[in-house]
Tab-separated table of C-alpha atoms and ligand atoms in Angstrom:
chain	number	residue	atom	x	y	z
A	1	MET	CA	67.728	101.777	95.004
A	2	HIS	CA	64.005	102.424	95.270
A	3	SER	CA	64.197	103.738	98.869
A	4	LEU	CA	67.037	106.101	98.052
A	5	GLN	CA	65.109	107.470	95.101
A	6	GLN	CA	62.176	108.278	97.395
A	7	ARG	CA	64.143	109.495	100.415
A	8	ASP	CA	66.764	111.576	98.663
A	9	PRO	CA	66.129	112.149	94.968
A	10	GLU	CA	69.086	114.530	94.640
A	11	ILE	CA	71.680	111.997	95.777
A	12	PHE	CA	69.861	109.236	93.872
A	13	SER	CA	70.047	111.278	90.697
A	14	LEU	CA	73.756	112.063	91.146
A	15	ILE	CA	74.545	108.372	91.684
A	16	GLN	CA	72.554	107.500	88.580
A	17	GLN	CA	74.467	110.069	86.543
A	18	GLU	CA	77.766	108.708	87.838
A	19	GLU	CA	76.669	105.189	86.841
A	20	VAL	CA	76.044	106.384	83.313
A	21	ARG	CA	79.408	108.182	83.244
A	22	GLN	CA	81.197	105.009	84.328
A	23	LYS	CA	79.272	103.020	81.714
A	24	GLU	CA	79.878	105.335	78.775
A	25	LYS	CA	83.455	106.502	79.324
A	26	ILE	CA	86.790	104.787	78.873
A	27	ARG	CA	88.269	104.950	82.364
A	28	LEU	CA	92.057	104.943	82.299
A	29	ILE	CA	92.779	106.329	85.782
A	30	ALA	CA	95.440	103.870	86.923
A	31	SER	CA	94.131	103.609	90.501
A	32	GLU	CA	90.489	102.917	89.601
A	33	ASN	CA	88.467	99.835	88.689
A	34	TYR	CA	84.952	98.368	88.482
A	35	VAL	CA	84.022	96.152	91.454
A	36	SER	CA	81.579	93.287	91.060
A	37	LYS	CA	77.951	93.514	92.105
A	38	ALA	CA	78.811	91.061	94.914
A	39	VAL	CA	81.464	93.419	96.313
A	40	MET	CA	78.990	96.297	96.102
A	41	GLU	CA	76.275	94.313	97.886
A	42	ALA	CA	78.621	93.535	100.779
A	43	THR	CA	79.674	97.201	100.937
A	44	GLY	CA	76.048	98.298	101.092
A	45	SER	CA	75.013	95.715	103.704
A	46	VAL	CA	73.792	95.926	107.322
A	47	LEU	CA	77.347	95.326	108.501
A	48	THR	CA	77.661	99.102	108.394
A	49	ASN	CA	75.446	99.171	111.511
A	50	LYS	CA	77.867	97.326	113.792
A	51	TYR	CA	80.640	98.527	116.112
A	52	SER	CA	83.446	96.040	116.776
A	53	GLU	CA	86.515	97.735	118.223
A	54	GLY	CA	89.213	95.121	118.733
A	55	TYR	CA	89.960	91.942	116.812
A	56	PRO	CA	88.140	88.607	116.318
A	57	GLY	CA	87.680	86.949	119.710
A	58	LYS	CA	88.827	90.081	121.575
A	59	ARG	CA	86.271	92.876	121.238
A	60	TYR	CA	85.048	95.725	123.379
A	61	TYR	CA	81.409	95.336	122.314
A	62	GLU	CA	79.051	92.358	122.383
A	63	GLY	CA	77.123	90.933	119.460
A	64	GLN	CA	80.132	89.863	117.384
A	65	GLN	CA	78.873	86.351	116.525
A	66	PHE	CA	78.913	87.086	112.802
A	67	ILE	CA	81.326	90.011	112.540
A	68	ASP	CA	84.148	87.887	114.005
A	69	GLN	CA	83.531	85.285	111.316
A	70	VAL	CA	83.510	87.926	108.555
A	71	GLU	CA	86.825	89.416	109.673
A	72	SER	CA	88.424	85.999	110.208
A	73	LEU	CA	87.407	84.939	106.695
A	74	ALA	CA	88.891	88.099	105.185
A	75	ILE	CA	92.152	87.527	107.086
A	76	GLN	CA	92.337	83.840	106.139
A	77	ARG	CA	91.690	84.563	102.459
A	78	ALA	CA	94.339	87.284	102.331
A	79	LYS	CA	96.895	84.973	104.010
A	80	GLU	CA	96.213	82.213	101.498
A	81	LEU	CA	96.126	84.456	98.428
A	82	PHE	CA	99.381	86.268	99.158
A	83	GLY	CA	101.220	83.727	101.333
A	84	ALA	CA	101.350	86.199	104.231
A	85	GLU	CA	101.979	85.201	107.846
A	86	HIS	CA	99.770	87.885	109.426
A	87	VAL	CA	97.103	90.212	108.019
A	88	ASN	CA	95.251	93.223	109.399
A	89	VAL	CA	92.204	94.092	107.274
A	90	GLN	CA	91.022	97.089	109.325
A	91	PRO	CA	92.873	100.143	107.889
A	92	TYR	CA	90.286	102.580	106.551
A	93	SER	CA	92.332	103.201	103.410
A	94	GLY	CA	95.861	103.172	102.008
A	95	SER	CA	97.059	106.346	103.728
A	96	PRO	CA	96.087	105.243	107.262
A	97	ALA	CA	97.600	101.807	106.526
A	98	ASN	CA	100.988	103.409	105.854
A	99	LEU	CA	100.628	105.686	108.870
A	100	ALA	CA	99.883	102.677	111.076
A	101	VAL	CA	103.153	101.079	109.912
A	102	TYR	CA	105.050	104.240	110.883
A	103	LEU	CA	103.264	104.387	114.224
A	104	ALA	CA	104.227	100.764	114.864
A	105	PHE	CA	107.958	101.175	114.247
A	106	LEU	CA	108.973	104.855	114.364
A	107	ASN	CA	109.244	107.719	116.805
A	108	PRO	CA	108.646	111.276	115.591
A	109	GLY	CA	111.782	112.498	113.804
A	110	ASP	CA	112.992	109.028	112.758
A	111	THR	CA	114.160	108.613	109.180
A	112	ILE	CA	112.201	106.992	106.361
A	113	LEU	CA	113.389	106.620	102.767
A	114	GLY	CA	110.926	106.338	99.863
A	115	MET	CA	110.503	107.223	96.214
A	116	ALA	CA	110.183	110.975	95.667
A	117	LEU	CA	106.607	112.128	95.038
A	118	PRO	CA	107.358	113.805	91.673
A	119	HIS	CA	109.082	110.587	90.554
A	120	GLY	CA	106.096	108.338	91.288
A	121	GLY	CA	106.140	107.864	95.057
A	122	HIS	CA	102.988	108.391	97.136
A	123	LEU	CA	102.282	111.322	99.477
A	124	THR	CA	102.503	108.972	102.451
A	125	HIS	CA	106.042	107.911	101.515
A	126	GLY	CA	107.426	111.102	103.053
A	127	ALA	CA	106.178	114.033	100.956
A	128	LYS	CA	106.726	117.338	102.751
A	129	VAL	CA	103.016	118.270	102.613
A	130	SER	CA	101.990	114.964	104.205
A	131	ILE	CA	102.063	113.957	107.861
A	132	SER	CA	104.655	111.364	106.792
A	133	GLY	CA	107.020	114.187	105.841
A	134	LYS	CA	106.079	116.492	108.733
A	135	TYR	CA	106.372	114.083	111.667
A	136	PHE	CA	109.273	112.025	110.364
A	137	HIS	CA	112.604	112.840	108.791
A	138	ALA	CA	111.804	111.889	105.199
A	139	GLU	CA	114.509	111.243	102.628
A	140	SER	CA	113.747	110.276	99.060
A	141	TYR	CA	115.297	108.507	96.101
A	142	ALA	CA	114.856	109.627	92.499
A	143	LEU	CA	114.630	107.922	89.128
A	144	ASP	CA	117.548	107.941	86.705
A	145	GLU	CA	117.335	111.124	84.637
A	146	GLN	CA	118.286	109.395	81.371
A	147	THR	CA	116.294	106.150	81.584
A	148	GLY	CA	113.462	107.011	83.990
A	149	LEU	CA	114.276	103.733	85.774
A	150	LEU	CA	115.097	103.066	89.415
A	151	ASN	CA	118.837	102.926	89.943
A	152	TYR	CA	119.334	100.508	92.811
A	153	ASP	CA	122.975	101.490	93.330
A	154	THR	CA	122.025	105.113	93.980
A	155	ILE	CA	119.188	103.983	96.290
A	156	GLN	CA	121.759	101.947	98.210
A	157	GLU	CA	124.144	104.915	98.435
A	158	LYS	CA	121.336	107.113	99.731
A	159	ALA	CA	120.235	104.445	102.215
A	160	MET	CA	123.757	103.937	103.556
A	161	ASP	CA	124.071	107.678	103.889
A	162	CYS	CA	120.793	108.454	105.714
A	163	LYS	CA	120.300	105.070	107.484
A	164	PRO	CA	116.479	104.970	107.426
A	165	LYS	CA	114.544	102.922	109.949
A	166	ILE	CA	112.089	102.061	107.174
A	167	LEU	CA	112.924	101.706	103.480
A	168	ILE	CA	109.811	101.999	101.305
A	169	ALA	CA	109.434	100.282	97.941
A	170	GLY	CA	106.260	101.024	96.016
A	171	HIS	CA	104.749	103.750	93.909
A	172	SER	CA	101.739	105.384	92.320
A	173	ALA	CA	103.221	105.994	88.880
A	174	TYR	CA	106.199	103.732	88.037
A	175	PRO	CA	105.519	101.606	84.944
A	176	ARG	CA	107.983	98.816	85.690
A	177	VAL	CA	108.187	95.882	88.103
A	178	LEU	CA	110.264	96.313	91.239
A	179	ASP	CA	113.313	94.241	92.161
A	180	PHE	CA	112.299	93.236	95.670
A	181	ALA	CA	115.396	91.070	96.215
A	182	ARG	CA	117.575	94.135	95.595
A	183	PHE	CA	115.437	96.267	97.945
A	184	ARG	CA	115.904	93.539	100.605
A	185	GLU	CA	119.697	93.669	100.158
A	186	ILE	CA	119.642	97.444	100.578
A	187	ALA	CA	117.416	97.244	103.670
A	188	ASP	CA	119.737	94.651	105.203
A	189	ALA	CA	122.829	96.693	104.354
A	190	CYS	CA	121.512	99.814	106.101
A	191	GLY	CA	119.627	98.038	108.892
A	192	ALA	CA	116.125	99.148	107.811
A	193	LEU	CA	112.791	97.406	107.821
A	194	LEU	CA	111.536	96.897	104.257
A	195	LEU	CA	107.988	98.179	103.664
A	196	VAL	CA	106.501	97.371	100.260
A	197	ASP	CA	103.448	99.464	99.378
A	198	MET	CA	101.862	97.365	96.626
A	199	ALA	CA	98.656	99.435	96.474
A	200	HIS	CA	98.814	99.869	92.722
A	201	PHE	CA	99.854	96.387	91.670
A	202	SER	CA	98.426	94.082	94.374
A	203	GLY	CA	95.892	92.682	91.875
A	204	LEU	CA	98.782	91.770	89.597
A	205	VAL	CA	100.608	90.074	92.495
A	206	ALA	CA	97.404	88.185	93.422
A	207	GLY	CA	96.993	87.039	89.819
A	208	GLY	CA	100.636	86.089	89.288
A	209	ALA	CA	101.327	88.909	86.803
A	210	HIS	CA	103.860	90.785	88.964
A	211	PRO	CA	106.661	89.423	91.193
A	212	SER	CA	105.525	88.933	94.783
A	213	PRO	CA	107.115	91.069	97.500
A	214	PHE	CA	106.282	88.532	100.211
A	215	PRO	CA	109.508	86.551	100.263
A	216	TYR	CA	111.433	89.805	100.850
A	217	ALA	CA	109.345	92.408	102.688
A	218	ASP	CA	108.961	92.766	106.444
A	219	ILE	CA	105.654	94.563	105.966
A	220	VAL	CA	103.403	94.969	102.923
A	221	THR	CA	100.573	97.488	102.654
A	222	THR	CA	97.940	97.663	99.957
A	223	THR	CA	94.758	99.448	99.168
A	224	THR	CA	92.005	97.043	98.168
A	225	HIS	CA	90.288	99.203	95.544
A	226	LYS	CA	92.784	99.448	92.702
A	227	SER	CA	93.934	96.461	90.621
A	228	LEU	CA	92.765	94.123	93.430
A	229	ARG	CA	89.195	95.174	92.510
A	230	GLY	CA	87.704	95.358	95.981
A	231	PRO	CA	85.999	98.069	98.058
A	232	ARG	CA	87.748	101.257	99.186
A	233	GLY	CA	89.916	99.989	102.026
A	234	ALA	CA	93.351	98.607	102.812
A	235	MET	CA	95.293	95.796	104.427
A	236	ILE	CA	98.629	95.437	106.202
A	237	LEU	CA	100.337	92.084	105.719
A	238	CYS	CA	103.464	91.191	107.655
A	239	LYS	CA	105.713	88.607	109.225
A	240	GLU	CA	104.355	87.051	112.424
A	241	ALA	CA	107.142	88.773	114.364
A	242	HIS	CA	105.532	92.170	113.615
A	243	ALA	CA	101.898	91.097	114.100
A	244	ALA	CA	101.411	92.518	117.586
A	245	ALA	CA	103.030	95.860	116.765
A	246	ILE	CA	100.933	96.285	113.606
A	247	ASP	CA	97.641	95.325	115.246
A	248	LYS	CA	98.283	97.660	118.183
A	249	ALA	CA	99.136	100.508	115.823
A	250	VAL	CA	95.919	100.128	113.778
A	251	PHE	CA	93.743	99.766	116.888
A	252	PRO	CA	93.897	101.470	119.337
A	253	GLY	CA	96.860	103.429	117.950
A	254	LEU	CA	95.275	105.092	114.949
A	255	GLN	CA	91.685	103.991	114.471
A	256	GLY	CA	88.502	103.155	116.323
A	257	GLY	CA	85.901	100.697	115.054
A	258	PRO	CA	86.600	98.874	111.793
A	259	HIS	CA	84.244	99.348	108.838
A	260	ASN	CA	82.727	95.877	108.860
A	261	ASN	CA	80.844	96.351	105.604
A	262	THR	CA	84.178	97.074	103.944
A	263	THR	CA	85.815	94.081	105.654
A	264	ALA	CA	83.107	91.812	104.217
A	265	ALA	CA	83.562	93.305	100.764
A	266	ILE	CA	87.335	92.802	101.027
A	267	ALA	CA	86.654	89.136	101.853
A	268	VAL	CA	84.466	88.850	98.736
A	269	ALA	CA	87.075	90.539	96.538
A	270	LEU	CA	89.790	88.225	97.888
A	271	LYS	CA	87.634	85.202	97.058
A	272	GLU	CA	87.176	86.542	93.535
A	273	ALA	CA	90.920	87.228	93.260
A	274	SER	CA	91.710	83.588	94.106
A	275	THR	CA	90.111	82.258	90.912
A	276	ASP	CA	91.564	81.323	87.522
A	277	THR	CA	89.321	83.999	86.011
A	278	PHE	CA	91.183	86.602	88.052
A	279	ARG	CA	94.588	85.172	87.041
A	280	ASN	CA	93.538	85.605	83.405
A	281	TYR	CA	92.329	89.122	84.236
A	282	ALA	CA	95.684	90.055	85.780
A	283	ALA	CA	97.612	88.744	82.771
A	284	GLN	CA	95.276	90.625	80.404
A	285	ILE	CA	95.813	93.889	82.336
A	286	VAL	CA	99.514	93.700	81.455
A	287	THR	CA	98.878	92.588	77.856
A	288	ASN	CA	96.441	95.465	77.420
A	289	ALA	CA	98.816	98.044	78.898
A	290	ARG	CA	101.531	96.853	76.482
A	291	ALA	CA	99.156	97.053	73.508
A	292	LEU	CA	98.261	100.638	74.389
A	293	ALA	CA	101.902	101.533	75.092
A	294	ASP	CA	103.033	100.098	71.741
A	295	THR	CA	100.345	102.044	69.887
A	296	LEU	CA	101.340	105.293	71.580
A	297	LEU	CA	105.060	104.658	70.996
A	298	GLY	CA	104.212	104.086	67.324
A	299	LYS	CA	102.609	107.524	67.281
A	300	GLY	CA	105.755	109.160	68.640
A	301	PHE	CA	104.715	109.545	72.293
A	302	ASN	CA	107.466	109.684	74.891
A	303	LEU	CA	106.651	107.009	77.492
A	304	VAL	CA	108.704	107.307	80.654
A	305	THR	CA	111.072	104.257	80.747
A	306	GLY	CA	110.112	103.512	77.129
A	307	GLY	CA	107.056	101.366	77.899
A	308	THR	CA	105.421	99.357	80.646
A	309	ASP	CA	105.477	95.963	82.284
A	310	ASN	CA	102.641	96.507	84.731
A	311	HIS	CA	99.215	98.139	84.451
A	312	LEU	CA	100.302	101.763	83.981
A	313	MET	CA	101.985	104.176	81.637
A	314	LEU	CA	103.397	107.618	82.246
A	315	ILE	CA	103.675	109.886	79.216
A	316	ASP	CA	105.837	112.980	78.996
A	317	LEU	CA	103.986	115.322	76.609
A	318	THR	CA	106.734	117.950	76.411
A	319	SER	CA	107.662	116.949	72.859
A	320	LYS	CA	103.979	117.142	71.820
A	321	GLU	CA	103.862	120.768	72.961
A	322	VAL	CA	100.787	120.259	75.109
A	323	THR	CA	100.574	120.221	78.908
A	324	GLY	CA	99.209	117.292	80.869
A	325	LYS	CA	96.231	119.320	82.048
A	326	ILE	CA	95.196	120.457	78.572
A	327	ALA	CA	95.560	116.904	77.256
A	328	ALA	CA	93.574	115.385	80.149
A	329	LYS	CA	90.736	117.897	79.769
A	330	ALA	CA	90.540	117.424	75.983
A	331	LEU	CA	90.531	113.639	76.425
A	332	ASP	CA	87.774	113.844	79.046
A	333	ALA	CA	85.661	115.760	76.530
A	334	ALA	CA	86.328	112.892	74.117
A	335	GLY	CA	85.127	110.295	76.668
A	336	ILE	CA	88.597	109.114	77.735
A	337	VAL	CA	89.244	109.783	81.422
A	338	LEU	CA	92.742	109.894	82.897
A	339	ASN	CA	94.799	112.175	85.116
A	340	TYR	CA	97.532	114.697	84.483
A	341	ASN	CA	100.698	113.754	86.308
A	342	ALA	CA	104.196	115.003	87.010
A	343	VAL	CA	106.973	113.251	85.128
A	344	PRO	CA	110.468	112.711	86.576
A	345	TYR	CA	112.467	115.977	86.598
A	346	ASP	CA	109.343	117.867	85.511
A	347	LYS	CA	110.023	121.549	84.903
A	348	ARG	CA	106.352	122.385	85.394
A	349	LYS	CA	104.395	122.707	88.667
A	350	PRO	CA	102.538	119.686	90.195
A	351	PHE	CA	99.111	121.251	89.514
A	352	ASP	CA	100.004	121.897	85.868
A	353	PRO	CA	102.563	119.197	85.021
A	354	SER	CA	104.005	117.875	81.764
A	355	GLY	CA	102.565	114.384	81.761
A	356	ILE	CA	99.556	112.113	81.885
A	357	ARG	CA	99.176	108.744	83.618
A	358	LEU	CA	97.161	105.907	82.101
A	359	GLY	CA	96.161	102.510	83.499
A	360	SER	CA	94.520	99.401	82.078
A	361	ALA	CA	92.889	97.792	85.148
A	362	ALA	CA	89.353	99.227	84.757
A	363	VAL	CA	88.964	98.785	81.003
A	364	THR	CA	90.268	95.214	81.301
A	365	SER	CA	87.508	94.533	83.859
A	366	ARG	CA	84.917	95.400	81.211
A	367	GLY	CA	86.506	92.966	78.764
A	368	PHE	CA	88.620	95.186	76.530
A	369	LYS	CA	91.409	93.299	74.750
A	370	GLU	CA	94.319	94.332	72.540
A	371	ALA	CA	92.154	95.523	69.611
A	372	GLU	CA	90.259	97.957	71.839
A	373	MET	CA	93.519	99.200	73.398
A	374	VAL	CA	94.948	99.951	69.944
A	375	GLN	CA	91.784	101.904	69.127
A	376	ILE	CA	92.093	103.873	72.373
A	377	GLY	CA	95.705	104.716	71.490
A	378	LEU	CA	94.622	106.051	68.097
A	379	TRP	CA	91.925	108.200	69.711
A	380	ILE	CA	94.367	109.543	72.291
A	381	ASP	CA	96.771	110.477	69.508
A	382	ALA	CA	94.023	112.218	67.513
A	383	VAL	CA	92.841	114.268	70.516
A	384	ILE	CA	96.299	115.266	71.749
A	385	SER	CA	97.454	116.183	68.241
A	386	ASN	CA	94.604	118.681	68.095
A	387	PRO	CA	93.454	119.497	71.634
A	388	THR	CA	91.238	122.463	70.698
A	389	ASN	CA	89.184	120.568	68.114
A	390	THR	CA	85.916	120.229	70.027
A	391	ALA	CA	84.045	118.798	67.027
A	392	GLN	CA	86.536	115.926	66.854
A	393	GLN	CA	86.222	115.428	70.634
A	394	ALA	CA	82.430	115.102	70.305
A	395	GLU	CA	82.802	112.631	67.428
A	396	ILE	CA	85.248	110.491	69.423
A	397	ALA	CA	83.026	110.687	72.537
A	398	ALA	CA	80.165	109.216	70.469
A	399	ALA	CA	82.439	106.426	69.175
A	400	VAL	CA	83.667	105.759	72.736
A	401	LYS	CA	80.062	105.467	73.934
A	402	GLU	CA	79.273	103.004	71.153
A	403	LEU	CA	82.359	100.890	71.965
A	404	CYS	CA	81.526	100.879	75.683
A	405	SER	CA	77.954	99.772	74.969
A	406	ARG	CA	79.407	96.490	73.681
A	407	PHE	CA	81.411	95.843	76.873
A	408	PRO	CA	79.179	95.779	79.984
A	409	ALA	CA	81.116	97.012	82.993
A	410	PRO	CA	80.985	94.820	86.136
A	411	GLY	CA	78.451	96.170	88.617
A	412	LEU	CA	76.660	98.176	85.926
A	413	GLU	CA	75.080	95.300	83.990
A	414	HIS	CA	71.608	96.609	84.906
A	415	LEU	CA	72.199	99.629	82.654
A	416	MET	CA	72.975	97.603	79.544
B	501	PLP	N1	99.900	104.033	98.506
B	501	PLP	C1	99.941	104.144	97.170
B	501	PLP	C2	101.108	103.597	96.433
B	501	PLP	C3	98.891	104.772	96.488
B	501	PLP	O1	98.958	104.911	95.157
B	501	PLP	C4	97.800	105.280	97.229
B	501	PLP	C5	96.670	105.949	96.575
B	501	PLP	O2	96.627	106.247	95.448
B	501	PLP	C6	97.831	105.167	98.619
B	501	PLP	C7	98.891	104.532	99.237
B	501	PLP	C8	96.768	105.796	99.485
B	501	PLP	O3	95.567	105.213	99.375
B	501	PLP	P1	94.223	106.007	99.803
B	501	PLP	O4	93.958	106.991	98.730
B	501	PLP	O5	93.255	104.887	99.879
B	501	PLP	O6	94.486	106.642	101.126
């Protein structure tokens, strides 16, 4: 980044500091990862210079000899990896991808049914503060108060009652796999389209570590930057019957020119995700999450649903007498980065909730295995048991830095 250093030393310095932070901290934010150097090179390429409104073979600008091939490769790789009939790789991110689906199939005021935001749904699944809850009639389903699990019978009751046009399965904070066959039954019973938002677990689906929604869903959306380990972007995958409606909704319905540098990086990430190495990575994400969950359960933590079978854990800290925010800030000072999060039926406010959310995708990318996850669990317990002990936080931060120095993070090898 020699030119950047000369042209804009302030930004250069901030990027450098962020590189060091990512190298030296244990990153447990469930939606984050480390992309490869190859993905970063594609993201930072000259493809950012090109406009290409339209789709391969049908553009509004000339000079698409190479861009068409890039986008076609990304589409082909996504189809093969997930077994999808049609793929649109142009959504700028996960939120516009979901909006494009609504634009394709709904009129303002139509009903959608998704998981409630405080129970692990995403803003774009109908939260009142989001355009998805303002422009559409959004209904939501909750988790079971006793078990923290989805109760498919109550989802069915709700669906039969409100008759949504789109039923949404998918989440940002549910630590269990979803029963897509059951969601399909419910969608069929109430006459809805089934949208699966697999943003969080698409890397697990790609690597065979999570059931695939593709035999059941009408439309699947995913971000590309979480467990799938690609650039910040998104895809919509669907049955051929919906291809025209989806493509029209993305462009010209919602967006202008696609971000071709991102499209190329998505293609690279999809190639990486098609390898045996990635299958092993996906399996290790789940193994690592379980190892951390078991350690925390052993220390008396209350994990929502009692554990995990994907990449994430949600912990209710009420019994530990510490709020999510205090815990997250103390852990950050100790070099362990995660986010505070609402838990189902939380009595506290969203900006100061009772829980924390943890994920294993990023640390697994740097090669952590079960032993390191157990160690992380012990550190988390020590910090949360004594959140005002800043001397202990500094000691753990030093130990975290030492551990991280033995596990080079992808894309940051030049710092090791
Ligand atoms: N869908 C789900 C399930 C998500 O968790 C997220 C982001 O966290 C999104 C959609 C939105 O993605 P983005 O932040 O890229 O708009």
